[in-house]
Amino acid sequence: MSISHRARPEIQAMAGYQPGEQPAPGQRVIKLNTNENPYPAPEVVLAAIREQVAGPALRRYPVPDARPVREAAARAYGLEPDQVVVGNGSDDLLTMLLRTFVAPGAKVVAPAPTYSLYGTLTAIQGGTYREVPWGVGGSLLIRAIADADPALVLITRPNAPFGFACGLDQVSALCRAVDAPVVLDEAYADFADDNGLSLLADHPNLIVTRSFSKGFSLAGLRLGLGFAHPEAAAQLHKVRDSYNVDALAQAAATAALDNLDAYRPNLDAVIGERTRLAAALRERGLGVAESQANFLFARVPDGDGRPWYEALKARGVLIRYFPEPEELADGLRISVGTPEENDALLAALDAVSAG
């Protein structure tokens, strides 16, 4: 007899988060749908992982609070270790934030369109999720957010799925306007012109999250960082799963943070290809907004992105298509790949256009 009816009503009602499509084992595709970095991590990071595999790390528990990573992050970004929380990916940090700050029925507010996982995590927690629109030019509607009486505010910067970055002055103003934690989800900050870490000193209600899946080329290890006032970080540690970050991930994160300069060539290559790819897509009649992330959102000429997505998939190129909300249905989100991958995408688009 099934026990599914015993699941909480919130869980029965929700659809669950749908990640980007993963190719089957052995399937050869151009994978531009989940915003991974197309280049491998630097050798110094890979060597740190191999060293852990060769030693006793796999048979012993990792450091419970990832103290070496926190110390490395503090060195890298000019903070203190007690301001840093480490997660099993930045999604783990988002889960911690919901556990810590959102009671059943409390409101989570986010400018939208945005990362669809926010609504899923809110439903799991039993909270109420509310989206407000972005303002003109990707600005924050500060009064609308404040009037929603949030227990937690979530802002993607640079935004997903569009790639723009709202002004840091607006983030600062929002922190002053609400009596709630304001989370700046900076998964794509390594590709942006600036970031929000400088605001932490003036705004104790600001929390910044980062991912190692994009700029750091470590999506397969699942690593994320949270930066907060020490008192807020202490609350997050209370709800963190014990041993939530494994030994391999901790070794890789520490090496990466201690060798940020080794990543500069990879980041510059992605940013350069982002510019080239955007220009090439515009030449083909697609509407492409400026992006500060490692992806582009391209609106197709005929207003329906689904046939383009399906035609590219049939040609072995995976990109991301969002049928909902309606304002995304005319677009394709395209991760920036290597020059060869981007050329293959453009050739496939030409073939689709030619019919």
CSV table of C-alpha atoms in Angstrom, one decimal:
chain,number,residue,atom,x,y,z
A,1,MET,CA,0.0,0.0,0.0
A,2,SER,CA,1.4,3.4,-1.0
A,3,ILE,CA,2.2,5.9,1.7
A,4,SER,CA,2.3,8.8,-0.6
A,5,HIS,CA,-0.9,10.2,1.0
A,6,ARG,CA,1.0,10.7,4.2
A,7,ALA,CA,3.4,13.2,2.6
A,8,ARG,CA,2.9,16.7,3.8
A,9,PRO,CA,0.2,18.6,1.8
A,10,GLU,CA,2.8,21.1,0.6
A,11,ILE,CA,4.9,18.3,-0.9
A,12,GLN,CA,2.0,16.6,-2.6
A,13,ALA,CA,1.0,19.9,-4.2
A,14,MET,CA,4.3,20.9,-5.6
A,15,ALA,CA,5.8,19.8,-8.9
A,16,GLY,CA,9.4,19.8,-7.8
A,17,TYR,CA,12.4,21.6,-9.3
A,18,GLN,CA,13.4,20.5,-12.9
A,19,PRO,CA,17.1,20.9,-13.5
A,20,GLY,CA,18.5,21.3,-17.0
A,21,GLU,CA,18.6,18.1,-19.1
A,22,GLN,CA,21.6,15.9,-18.7
A,23,PRO,CA,22.8,13.8,-21.7
A,24,ALA,CA,22.7,10.0,-21.4
A,25,PRO,CA,26.0,8.3,-20.6
A,26,GLY,CA,28.1,8.2,-23.8
A,27,GLN,CA,25.8,10.6,-25.7
A,28,ARG,CA,27.8,13.1,-27.7
A,29,VAL,CA,26.2,16.6,-27.6
A,30,ILE,CA,27.2,20.2,-27.4
A,31,LYS,CA,26.1,21.0,-23.9
A,32,LEU,CA,25.1,24.6,-23.5
A,33,ASN,CA,22.1,24.3,-21.2
A,34,THR,CA,23.3,24.3,-17.6
A,35,ASN,CA,25.9,27.2,-17.4
A,36,GLU,CA,28.9,25.0,-16.5
A,37,ASN,CA,32.3,26.4,-17.2
A,38,PRO,CA,33.5,25.0,-20.5
A,39,TYR,CA,37.1,24.9,-19.3
A,40,PRO,CA,38.7,22.6,-16.7
A,41,ALA,CA,39.8,23.8,-13.3
A,42,PRO,CA,43.5,24.8,-13.1
A,43,GLU,CA,46.1,22.1,-12.4
A,44,VAL,CA,46.7,23.3,-8.9
A,45,VAL,CA,43.1,22.5,-8.0
A,46,LEU,CA,43.1,19.1,-9.8
A,47,ALA,CA,46.3,18.2,-8.0
A,48,ALA,CA,44.7,19.0,-4.6
A,49,ILE,CA,41.9,16.6,-5.4
A,50,ARG,CA,44.2,13.8,-6.5
A,51,GLU,CA,46.2,14.2,-3.3
A,52,GLN,CA,43.1,13.7,-1.2
A,53,VAL,CA,42.1,10.6,-3.2
A,54,ALA,CA,45.6,9.1,-2.7
A,55,GLY,CA,45.5,9.7,1.1
A,56,PRO,CA,43.2,8.6,3.9
A,57,ALA,CA,40.6,11.3,3.3
A,58,LEU,CA,38.0,9.0,1.8
A,59,ARG,CA,37.8,6.7,4.8
A,60,ARG,CA,37.6,9.5,7.4
A,61,TYR,CA,35.0,12.2,8.0
A,62,PRO,CA,35.8,15.6,6.6
A,63,VAL,CA,36.2,18.7,8.8
A,64,PRO,CA,32.6,19.3,10.0
A,65,ASP,CA,32.5,23.1,9.5
A,66,ALA,CA,34.9,23.2,6.6
A,67,ARG,CA,37.2,25.5,8.5
A,68,PRO,CA,40.1,25.3,6.0
A,69,VAL,CA,37.7,26.5,3.3
A,70,ARG,CA,36.3,29.3,5.4
A,71,GLU,CA,39.9,30.5,6.2
A,72,ALA,CA,40.8,30.4,2.5
A,73,ALA,CA,37.7,32.3,1.6
A,74,ALA,CA,38.4,34.9,4.3
A,75,ARG,CA,42.0,35.3,2.9
A,76,ALA,CA,40.7,35.6,-0.7
A,77,TYR,CA,38.0,38.1,-0.1
A,78,GLY,CA,39.3,40.2,2.8
A,79,LEU,CA,36.8,38.9,5.4
A,80,GLU,CA,36.9,36.9,8.6
A,81,PRO,CA,36.3,33.1,8.8
A,82,ASP,CA,33.3,33.5,11.1
A,83,GLN,CA,31.6,35.4,8.3
A,84,VAL,CA,31.7,32.4,6.0
A,85,VAL,CA,29.5,29.3,5.7
A,86,VAL,CA,30.3,26.5,3.3
A,87,GLY,CA,27.6,24.5,1.5
A,88,ASN,CA,27.2,21.5,-0.7
A,89,GLY,CA,26.6,23.8,-3.6
A,90,SER,CA,25.0,27.2,-3.3
A,91,ASP,CA,21.6,25.4,-3.4
A,92,ASP,CA,22.5,23.9,0.0
A,93,LEU,CA,23.1,27.4,1.3
A,94,LEU,CA,19.7,28.5,0.0
A,95,THR,CA,18.2,25.5,1.9
A,96,MET,CA,19.9,26.6,5.1
A,97,LEU,CA,18.6,30.2,4.6
A,98,LEU,CA,15.0,29.0,4.3
A,99,ARG,CA,15.4,26.7,7.3
A,100,THR,CA,16.8,29.5,9.4
A,101,PHE,CA,14.7,32.5,8.5
A,102,VAL,CA,11.3,31.2,7.1
A,103,ALA,CA,8.7,29.9,9.4
A,104,PRO,CA,5.6,28.1,8.0
A,105,GLY,CA,3.4,30.7,6.3
A,106,ALA,CA,6.1,33.4,6.2
A,107,LYS,CA,6.8,35.2,2.9
A,108,VAL,CA,9.8,34.8,0.7
A,109,VAL,CA,9.9,37.6,-1.9
A,110,ALA,CA,12.0,37.7,-5.1
A,111,PRO,CA,12.2,39.9,-8.2
A,112,ALA,CA,11.2,37.8,-11.2
A,113,PRO,CA,11.9,36.2,-13.6
A,114,THR,CA,14.5,34.5,-11.4
A,115,TYR,CA,15.9,31.1,-10.3
A,116,SER,CA,12.9,28.8,-10.2
A,117,LEU,CA,14.3,26.8,-7.3
A,118,TYR,CA,13.4,29.6,-4.9
A,119,GLY,CA,9.7,28.7,-5.1
A,120,THR,CA,10.4,25.0,-4.6
A,121,LEU,CA,12.5,25.6,-1.5
A,122,THR,CA,9.8,27.9,-0.1
A,123,ALA,CA,7.1,25.3,-0.6
A,124,ILE,CA,9.2,22.6,1.1
A,125,GLN,CA,9.6,24.9,4.1
A,126,GLY,CA,5.9,25.7,4.2
A,127,GLY,CA,6.4,29.3,3.4
A,128,THR,CA,4.6,31.6,0.9
A,129,TYR,CA,6.5,32.5,-2.2
A,130,ARG,CA,5.8,35.9,-3.9
A,131,GLU,CA,7.4,37.3,-7.0
A,132,VAL,CA,7.5,41.0,-7.9
A,133,PRO,CA,8.5,42.2,-11.3
A,134,TRP,CA,11.8,43.7,-12.1
A,135,GLY,CA,11.7,47.5,-12.8
A,136,VAL,CA,12.8,49.3,-15.9
A,137,GLY,CA,16.3,48.2,-17.0
A,138,GLY,CA,16.5,45.5,-14.4
A,139,SER,CA,16.1,47.8,-11.4
A,140,LEU,CA,14.7,46.8,-8.1
A,141,LEU,CA,11.1,47.8,-7.1
A,142,ILE,CA,12.2,48.5,-3.6
A,143,ARG,CA,8.8,49.7,-2.3
A,144,ALA,CA,7.0,46.7,-3.8
A,145,ILE,CA,9.4,44.3,-2.1
A,146,ALA,CA,9.2,46.0,1.2
A,147,ASP,CA,5.4,46.3,1.1
A,148,ALA,CA,5.2,42.5,0.6
A,149,ASP,CA,6.4,42.1,4.3
A,150,PRO,CA,9.1,39.5,3.5
A,151,ALA,CA,10.7,37.2,6.0
A,152,LEU,CA,13.5,36.7,3.4
A,153,VAL,CA,14.3,38.5,0.1
A,154,LEU,CA,16.2,36.6,-2.7
A,155,ILE,CA,17.9,38.5,-5.5
A,156,THR,CA,19.9,36.9,-8.3
A,157,ARG,CA,22.8,39.2,-9.3
A,158,PRO,CA,23.7,38.8,-12.2
A,159,ASN,CA,20.1,37.7,-12.8
A,160,ALA,CA,19.2,34.3,-14.2
A,161,PRO,CA,17.9,33.8,-16.8
A,162,PHE,CA,18.6,37.3,-18.4
A,163,GLY,CA,22.1,38.0,-17.1
A,164,PHE,CA,21.8,41.7,-16.1
A,165,ALA,CA,23.0,43.0,-12.8
A,166,CYS,CA,20.9,45.5,-10.8
A,167,GLY,CA,22.8,48.4,-9.3
A,168,LEU,CA,24.6,47.9,-6.0
A,169,ASP,CA,23.2,51.2,-4.8
A,170,GLN,CA,19.7,49.7,-5.2
A,171,VAL,CA,20.8,46.6,-3.2
A,172,SER,CA,22.0,48.9,-0.4
A,173,ALA,CA,18.8,50.8,-0.4
A,174,LEU,CA,16.7,47.6,-0.2
A,175,CYS,CA,18.8,46.4,2.8
A,176,ARG,CA,17.8,49.7,4.5
A,177,ALA,CA,14.2,49.4,3.5
A,178,VAL,CA,13.4,45.9,4.8
A,179,ASP,CA,13.6,44.4,8.3
A,180,ALA,CA,14.6,41.0,6.9
A,181,PRO,CA,17.6,39.2,5.5
A,182,VAL,CA,18.4,40.2,1.9
A,183,VAL,CA,20.2,37.4,0.0
A,184,LEU,CA,22.3,38.3,-3.0
A,185,ASP,CA,22.6,35.1,-5.0
A,186,GLU,CA,25.9,35.7,-6.8
A,187,ALA,CA,26.3,32.4,-8.6
A,188,TYR,CA,27.6,34.2,-11.7
A,189,ALA,CA,29.6,37.0,-9.9
A,190,ASP,CA,33.0,35.7,-11.3
A,191,PHE,CA,31.9,36.9,-14.8
A,192,ALA,CA,30.4,40.3,-13.7
A,193,ASP,CA,31.8,43.8,-13.5
A,194,ASP,CA,31.4,44.0,-9.7
A,195,ASN,CA,29.9,42.2,-6.7
A,196,GLY,CA,28.1,42.8,-3.4
A,197,LEU,CA,30.8,41.7,-0.9
A,198,SER,CA,31.7,45.3,-0.3
A,199,LEU,CA,28.2,46.0,1.1
A,200,LEU,CA,28.5,43.5,3.9
A,201,ALA,CA,30.2,45.9,6.3
A,202,ASP,CA,27.4,48.4,6.2
A,203,HIS,CA,24.4,46.0,6.1
A,204,PRO,CA,24.2,43.3,8.7
A,205,ASN,CA,21.0,41.9,7.1
A,206,LEU,CA,22.8,41.2,3.8
A,207,ILE,CA,23.9,37.7,2.9
A,208,VAL,CA,25.9,36.9,-0.2
A,209,THR,CA,26.0,33.4,-1.7
A,210,ARG,CA,28.5,32.1,-4.3
A,211,SER,CA,28.9,29.0,-6.3
A,212,PHE,CA,31.9,27.0,-7.4
A,213,SER,CA,29.9,25.5,-10.3
A,214,LYS,CA,30.3,28.4,-12.7
A,215,GLY,CA,33.5,30.4,-12.5
A,216,PHE,CA,35.5,27.7,-10.7
A,217,SER,CA,34.7,24.8,-13.0
A,218,LEU,CA,33.7,22.5,-10.1
A,219,ALA,CA,30.0,21.8,-10.7
A,220,GLY,CA,30.6,18.1,-10.2
A,221,LEU,CA,31.9,18.5,-6.6
A,222,ARG,CA,29.0,20.7,-5.4
A,223,LEU,CA,30.5,23.7,-3.5
A,224,GLY,CA,29.1,27.0,-2.4
A,225,LEU,CA,30.0,29.8,-0.1
A,226,GLY,CA,27.8,32.1,2.1
A,227,PHE,CA,29.0,35.4,3.4
A,228,ALA,CA,27.2,37.1,6.3
A,229,HIS,CA,27.4,39.0,9.5
A,230,PRO,CA,29.0,36.7,12.1
A,231,GLU,CA,25.8,36.4,14.1
A,232,ALA,CA,23.8,35.5,11.1
A,233,ALA,CA,26.5,33.0,10.0
A,234,ALA,CA,26.3,31.4,13.4
A,235,GLN,CA,22.5,30.8,13.0
A,236,LEU,CA,23.1,29.2,9.6
A,237,HIS,CA,25.7,26.8,11.1
A,238,LYS,CA,23.0,25.5,13.4
A,239,VAL,CA,20.9,24.1,10.6
A,240,ARG,CA,23.7,23.0,8.4
A,241,ASP,CA,23.8,19.2,7.9
A,242,SER,CA,26.7,17.6,9.7
A,243,TYR,CA,29.7,16.9,7.4
A,244,ASN,CA,27.8,18.7,4.6
A,245,VAL,CA,30.9,19.3,2.4
A,246,ASP,CA,33.1,16.2,1.6
A,247,ALA,CA,36.9,16.1,1.8
A,248,LEU,CA,37.5,16.2,-1.9
A,249,ALA,CA,35.3,19.3,-2.3
A,250,GLN,CA,37.0,21.0,0.7
A,251,ALA,CA,40.5,20.4,-0.7
A,252,ALA,CA,39.4,21.7,-4.2
A,253,ALA,CA,37.8,24.8,-2.7
A,254,THR,CA,40.8,25.6,-0.6
A,255,ALA,CA,43.2,25.3,-3.5
A,256,ALA,CA,40.9,27.3,-5.8
A,257,LEU,CA,40.5,30.2,-3.3
A,258,ASP,CA,44.3,30.3,-2.6
A,259,ASN,CA,44.9,30.4,-6.4
A,260,LEU,CA,42.3,32.8,-7.8
A,261,ASP,CA,44.8,34.2,-10.3
A,262,ALA,CA,45.0,30.8,-12.0
A,263,TYR,CA,41.3,31.1,-13.0
A,264,ARG,CA,41.8,34.5,-14.8
A,265,PRO,CA,42.6,33.0,-18.2
A,266,ASN,CA,39.4,30.8,-18.1
A,267,LEU,CA,37.2,33.7,-17.0
A,268,ASP,CA,38.6,36.0,-19.6
A,269,ALA,CA,38.1,33.4,-22.3
A,270,VAL,CA,34.4,33.0,-21.3
A,271,ILE,CA,33.8,36.8,-21.2
A,272,GLY,CA,35.5,37.2,-24.6
A,273,GLU,CA,33.4,34.4,-26.1
A,274,ARG,CA,30.3,35.9,-24.5
A,275,THR,CA,30.9,39.1,-26.5
A,276,ARG,CA,31.6,37.3,-29.7
A,277,LEU,CA,28.6,35.0,-29.4
A,278,ALA,CA,26.2,37.8,-28.6
A,279,ALA,CA,27.3,39.7,-31.7
A,280,ALA,CA,26.9,36.6,-33.9
A,281,LEU,CA,23.5,35.9,-32.5
A,282,ARG,CA,22.4,39.4,-33.2
A,283,GLU,CA,23.7,39.2,-36.8
A,284,ARG,CA,21.3,36.2,-37.2
A,285,GLY,CA,18.3,38.3,-36.1
A,286,LEU,CA,18.0,37.1,-32.5
A,287,GLY,CA,17.4,39.7,-29.7
A,288,VAL,CA,20.2,39.4,-27.2
A,289,ALA,CA,20.4,41.5,-24.0
A,290,GLU,CA,23.8,42.4,-22.5
A,291,SER,CA,24.9,39.8,-19.9
A,292,GLN,CA,27.3,39.8,-17.0
A,293,ALA,CA,27.0,36.1,-16.6
A,294,ASN,CA,28.3,33.1,-18.5
A,295,PHE,CA,25.2,32.8,-20.6
A,296,LEU,CA,23.0,34.8,-23.0
A,297,PHE,CA,19.2,35.0,-23.2
A,298,ALA,CA,18.3,35.2,-26.9
A,299,ARG,CA,14.8,36.0,-28.1
A,300,VAL,CA,14.0,34.3,-31.4
A,301,PRO,CA,12.5,36.2,-34.4
A,302,ASP,CA,9.2,34.4,-34.6
A,303,GLY,CA,8.4,34.6,-30.9
A,304,ASP,CA,8.2,30.9,-30.1
A,305,GLY,CA,11.4,29.4,-28.6
A,306,ARG,CA,10.2,25.8,-28.4
A,307,PRO,CA,10.7,24.8,-32.1
A,308,TRP,CA,14.2,26.3,-32.0
A,309,TYR,CA,15.1,24.4,-28.9
A,310,GLU,CA,13.8,21.2,-30.3
A,311,ALA,CA,15.5,21.7,-33.7
A,312,LEU,CA,18.8,22.4,-32.0
A,313,LYS,CA,18.4,19.4,-29.8
A,314,ALA,CA,17.8,17.2,-32.8
A,315,ARG,CA,21.1,18.5,-34.2
A,316,GLY,CA,23.0,17.6,-31.0
A,317,VAL,CA,23.0,21.0,-29.3
A,318,LEU,CA,21.4,21.4,-25.9
A,319,ILE,CA,20.3,24.8,-24.8
A,320,ARG,CA,17.7,25.8,-22.1
A,321,TYR,CA,14.1,26.7,-23.0
A,322,PHE,CA,11.6,27.9,-20.4
A,323,PRO,CA,7.9,27.5,-21.5
A,324,GLU,CA,6.9,29.4,-18.4
A,325,PRO,CA,6.5,32.2,-17.4
A,326,GLU,CA,5.1,33.5,-20.7
A,327,GLU,CA,7.7,36.3,-20.9
A,328,LEU,CA,10.4,33.7,-21.3
A,329,ALA,CA,8.7,31.5,-23.9
A,330,ASP,CA,10.1,33.4,-26.9
A,331,GLY,CA,13.7,33.0,-25.8
A,332,LEU,CA,16.6,30.5,-25.5
A,333,ARG,CA,19.1,30.6,-22.6
A,334,ILE,CA,22.5,29.7,-24.1
A,335,SER,CA,25.6,28.9,-22.0
A,336,VAL,CA,28.8,30.3,-23.3
A,337,GLY,CA,31.0,27.4,-24.5
A,338,THR,CA,34.4,27.1,-26.0
A,339,PRO,CA,35.0,28.8,-29.4
A,340,GLU,CA,34.4,25.4,-31.1
A,341,GLU,CA,31.2,24.7,-29.2
A,342,ASN,CA,29.9,28.2,-29.9
A,343,ASP,CA,30.7,27.8,-33.6
A,344,ALA,CA,28.8,24.5,-33.6
A,345,LEU,CA,25.8,26.2,-32.1
A,346,LEU,CA,25.9,29.0,-34.7
A,347,ALA,CA,26.2,26.4,-37.5
A,348,ALA,CA,23.2,24.6,-36.1
A,349,LEU,CA,21.2,27.8,-35.9
A,350,ASP,CA,22.0,28.6,-39.5
A,351,ALA,CA,20.8,25.1,-40.4
A,352,VAL,CA,17.6,25.6,-38.5
A,353,SER,CA,17.0,29.0,-40.1
A,354,ALA,CA,17.6,27.6,-43.5
A,355,GLY,CA,14.8,25.0,-42.8
